[in-house]
C-alpha positions in Angstrom: -20.5 -40.6 -162.2 -24.1 -40.2 -163.6 -24.4 -44.0 -163.9 -23.6 -44.3 -160.2 -26.1 -41.6 -159.3 -28.9 -43.3 -161.4 -28.3 -46.7 -159.8 -28.3 -45.3 -156.3 -31.5 -43.4 -157.0 -33.2 -46.5 -158.3 -32.2 -48.5 -155.2 -33.5 -45.7 -152.9 -36.7 -45.6 -154.8 -37.2 -49.4 -154.6 -36.4 -49.4 -150.8 -38.9 -46.6 -150.3 -41.6 -48.6 -151.8 -41.3 -51.5 -149.4 -39.9 -49.5 -146.4 -41.5 -46.0 -146.5 -40.1 -45.2 -143.1 -36.5 -45.5 -144.2 -35.2 -42.2 -145.4 -33.3 -42.2 -148.7 -30.2 -40.7 -147.1 -29.9 -43.7 -144.9 -29.9 -45.9 -148.0 -27.2 -43.7 -149.5 -25.0 -44.0 -146.4 -25.2 -47.8 -146.4 -24.5 -48.0 -150.2 -21.5 -45.6 -149.8 -19.9 -47.7 -147.1 -20.4 -50.9 -149.0 -19.2 -49.5 -152.3 -16.1 -48.0 -150.6 -15.3 -51.4 -149.0 -15.4 -53.2 -152.4 -13.8 -50.6 -154.6 -10.8 -49.9 -152.2 -10.4 -53.7 -152.0 -9.5 -53.9 -155.7 -10.9 -55.4 -158.8 -10.6 -59.0 -157.5 -13.0 -58.2 -154.7 -15.4 -56.6 -157.2 -15.2 -59.6 -159.5 -15.8 -62.0 -156.7 -18.8 -60.1 -155.5 -20.3 -59.8 -159.0 -19.7 -63.4 -159.9 -21.3 -64.6 -156.7 -24.4 -62.4 -156.7 -25.4 -61.4 -160.2 -26.0 -64.9 -161.7 -28.3 -65.8 -158.8 -30.3 -62.6 -158.9 -30.5 -62.7 -162.7 -31.8 -66.3 -162.6 -34.4 -65.4 -160.0 -35.7 -62.4 -161.9 -35.8 -64.3 -165.2 -37.7 -67.2 -163.6 -40.4 -64.8 -162.2 -40.7 -63.0 -165.6 -40.9 -66.4 -167.4 -43.7 -67.5 -165.1 -45.7 -64.4 -165.9 -45.1 -64.6 -169.7 -45.9 -68.3 -169.9 -49.1 -68.0 -167.9 -50.3 -65.1 -170.1 -48.9 -66.2 -173.4 -52.1 -65.7 -175.4 -52.1 -62.0 -174.4 -48.5 -61.2 -175.4 -49.1 -60.8 -179.2 -51.8 -58.2 -178.5 -49.4 -56.4 -176.1 -46.6 -56.3 -178.7 -49.1 -55.1 -181.3 -50.3 -52.4 -179.0 -46.7 -51.2 -178.4 -46.0 -50.9 -182.2 -49.4 -49.4 -182.9 -49.0 -46.8 -180.2 -45.7 -45.7 -181.5 -46.2 -45.8 -185.2 -49.8 -44.9 -186.1 -50.8 -41.5 -187.4 -52.5 -40.8 -184.1 -49.2 -41.3 -182.3 -47.5 -38.9 -184.6 -49.8 -36.1 -183.4 -49.9 -37.0 -179.8 -50.7 -40.6 -179.3 -51.4 -42.5 -176.0 -50.2 -40.6 -173.0 -48.9 -37.8 -175.2 -46.1 -39.7 -176.7 -45.5 -39.3 -180.4 -43.1 -41.1 -182.8 -40.3 -38.7 -181.9 -40.8 -39.2 -178.2 -41.0 -43.0 -178.5 -37.8 -43.0 -180.5 -36.0 -40.6 -178.2 -36.9 -42.4 -174.9 -36.6 -45.9 -176.5 -33.1 -45.2 -177.6 -32.1 -43.5 -174.3 -33.5 -46.3 -172.1 -32.0 -49.0 -174.4 -28.5 -47.4 -174.2 -28.9 -46.9 -170.4 -29.8 -50.6 -169.9 -26.7 -52.0 -171.6 -24.3 -49.0 -172.1 -23.7 -50.2 -175.7 -21.7 -47.6 -177.7 -20.7 -45.5 -174.7 -17.2 -47.1 -174.3 -17.8 -47.5 -170.6 -17.4 -51.3 -170.4 -14.1 -51.5 -172.1 -12.2 -51.5 -168.8 -14.1 -54.5 -167.5 -13.8 -56.3 -170.8 -10.1 -55.7 -171.0 -9.6 -57.5 -167.7 -11.0 -60.7 -169.2 -8.8 -63.7 -169.6 -10.2 -64.4 -173.1 -7.5 -65.5 -175.5 -8.7 -63.3 -178.3 -10.3 -59.8 -178.1 -13.1 -60.8 -180.6 -14.1 -63.6 -178.2 -14.7 -61.0 -175.5 -16.4 -58.7 -177.9 -18.9 -61.4 -178.8 -19.5 -62.1 -175.2 -20.2 -58.4 -174.6 -22.7 -58.4 -177.5 -24.4 -61.4 -176.0 -24.8 -59.5 -172.7 -26.5 -56.6 -174.6 -28.9 -59.0 -176.2 -29.8 -60.8 -172.9 -30.1 -57.5 -171.0 -32.1 -55.4 -173.4 -33.9 -57.8 -175.8 -35.0 -60.2 -173.1 -34.9 -58.8 -169.6 -36.1 -55.3 -170.5 -38.6 -56.4 -173.0 -40.0 -58.9 -170.6 -40.3 -56.3 -167.9 -42.1 -53.9 -170.3 -44.6 -56.6 -171.3 -45.2 -57.5 -167.6 -46.0 -53.9 -166.8 -48.5 -53.7 -169.6 -50.1 -57.1 -168.7 -50.5 -56.0 -165.1 -52.4 -52.8 -165.9 -50.1 -50.8 -163.6 -50.6 -47.0 -164.2 -47.4 -46.1 -165.9 -48.5 -42.5 -166.2 -48.5 -42.0 -162.5 -45.7 -44.3 -161.2 -42.2 -44.6 -162.6 -38.9 -46.3 -162.0 -38.5 -49.2 -159.7 -41.9 -48.6 -158.1 -43.6 -49.3 -161.4 -41.9 -52.7 -161.8 -42.7 -53.5 -158.1 -46.4 -52.6 -158.7 -46.5 -54.7 -161.8 -45.0 -57.8 -160.3 -47.2 -57.3 -157.2 -50.2 -57.9 -159.4 -49.0 -61.4 -160.2 -47.1 -62.5 -157.1 -48.7 -60.6 -154.3 -47.2 -58.7 -151.4 -43.8 -60.4 -151.6 -43.1 -59.2 -155.1 -42.1 -55.7 -154.2 -39.5 -57.2 -151.8 -38.2 -59.6 -154.4 -37.8 -56.8 -157.0 -36.2 -54.5 -154.5 -33.6 -57.2 -153.6 -33.0 -57.9 -157.3 -32.6 -54.2 -158.1 -30.3 -53.8 -155.1 -27.8 -56.3 -156.4 -28.1 -55.4 -160.0 -27.7 -51.7 -159.4 -25.1 -52.1 -156.7 -22.9 -54.2 -159.1 -23.3 -51.4 -161.6 -22.3 -48.8 -159.0 -19.0 -50.5 -158.0 -18.2 -51.4 -161.7 -18.6 -47.7 -162.7 -16.5 -46.6 -159.8 -13.8 -49.1 -160.8 -14.0 -48.0 -164.5 -13.7 -44.4 -163.6 -10.7 -45.1 -161.3 -8.9 -46.9 -164.0 -9.3 -44.0 -166.4 -8.1 -41.5 -163.8 -5.1 -43.7 -163.0 -4.2 -43.9 -166.7 -4.5 -40.2 -167.3 -2.7 -39.0 -164.1 -0.7 -41.9 -162.9 -1.1 -40.4 -159.4 -2.4 -42.6 -156.6 -3.5 -39.7 -154.5 -5.6 -38.2 -157.3 -7.2 -41.6 -157.7 -8.1 -41.8 -154.1 -9.6 -38.3 -154.1 -11.6 -39.2 -157.2 -12.9 -42.4 -155.6 -13.9 -40.6 -152.4 -15.7 -37.9 -154.5 -17.6 -40.7 -156.3 -18.6 -42.3 -153.1 -19.8 -38.9 -151.8 -22.0 -38.6 -154.9 -23.9 -41.7 -153.8 -25.3 -39.7 -150.9 -26.4 -36.8 -153.2 -28.1 -39.1 -155.7 -30.7 -40.2 -153.1 -32.4 -36.8 -153.1 -33.2 -36.6 -156.8 -36.4 -37.8 -158.4 -36.2 -40.6 -160.9 -37.3 -38.2 -163.7 -34.5 -35.8 -162.9 -31.9 -38.5 -162.7 -32.9 -40.0 -166.1 -32.7 -36.6 -167.8 -29.2 -36.1 -166.4 -28.3 -39.7 -167.4 -29.5 -39.2 -171.0 -27.4 -36.1 -171.4 -24.3 -37.8 -170.1 -24.9 -40.9 -172.3 -25.3 -38.7 -175.4 -22.0 -36.9 -174.7 -20.1 -40.2 -174.0 -21.5 -41.9 -177.1 -20.5 -38.9 -179.3 -16.8 -39.2 -178.1 -16.9 -43.0 -178.4 -18.3 -43.0 -181.9 -15.4 -40.8 -183.0 -13.0 -43.3 -181.4 -14.6 -46.2 -183.1 -14.3 -44.5 -186.5 -10.6 -43.9 -185.9 -10.0 -47.5 -184.7 -12.1 -49.1 -187.5 -9.1 -50.4 -189.4 -7.7 -52.2 -186.3 -11.0 -53.6 -185.3 -11.6 -55.0 -188.8 -8.1 -56.6 -188.7 -8.9 -58.3 -185.4 -12.1 -59.7 -186.8 -10.4 -60.9 -189.9 -7.7 -62.7 -187.8 -10.4 -64.3 -185.6 -12.4 -65.6 -188.6 -9.3 -66.8 -190.3 -8.3 -68.9 -187.3 -11.9 -70.4 -187.2 -11.6 -71.4 -190.8 -8.3 -73.1 -190.1 -10.2 -75.3 -187.6 -8.9 -73.6 -184.5 -11.8 -73.7 -182.0 -10.4 -71.2 -179.6 -8.5 -68.5 -181.6 -5.5 -67.0 -179.9 -4.5 -63.3 -180.5 -0.9 -62.6 -181.4 -0.3 -59.1 -180.2 3.3 -58.8 -181.4 2.2 -59.8 -185.0 -0.8 -57.5 -184.9 1.4 -54.6 -183.7 3.9 -55.1 -186.5 1.2 -55.3 -189.2 -0.6 -52.2 -188.0 2.6 -50.2 -187.4 1.9 -49.7 -183.8 4.9 -48.7 -181.7 5.8 -50.7 -178.6 5.1 -48.4 -175.6 
């Protein structure tokens, strides 16, 4: 639910930058209607939407970021050095630039990193389990690649561009900050481009989160009516999220992410033996010359002593 609220809040913030006359509640109403249409249409409609939109918008964003980075390549080492120096020098430990110390840098760096890719929260398992990969480790590696592309490249590139632009990150936050930074390099059209990219990125996250939550509710209750009520409540939350400030939303998101990660870490410890067995099976098949390993669930269940439910 919190992920949905954060994404909605980001979209409303981006739209406000380019269309100040549009009230956030109107943005929320449009998002709620669109999200309901896709979610109630089932996972196939969600998958079709994501596969059609996300690659295009990702490519557009990466191209813009690449242009900025290439044209300012000599300045990038200095920017990266500034980031490290600001976080790790003795001055940073006692306050540092903009009041951030090592503790704050670590706290917000970890929080934003987890938010950007949801690694370790256990929130993407539902989507991954719907994959047609022939072996679970194959899908796991693809998921790891997604984390790398998302955080190590896209988010790092965005941070570098913000610093290169000279945008005042102590006064502006969220989507407006990225729009301001790209505007320095691409002019008045940049805020519109970033708003469009964020709209599709965040909206895909919204409907994915709604679907994930719905699957969990269906699994726990097995009641279709409960599932519909849950989905309607989630869609209603979209309207509420528009009125929060980005700072308030991120604080709520950080708390939620911490709680989910704690539960998921416990689950990962409990399932470590099974995960290790899956990886061993995958690597064994690769050593046997099998280019696309196939998972034998019946064999795995017998070896692990898992009862057939």
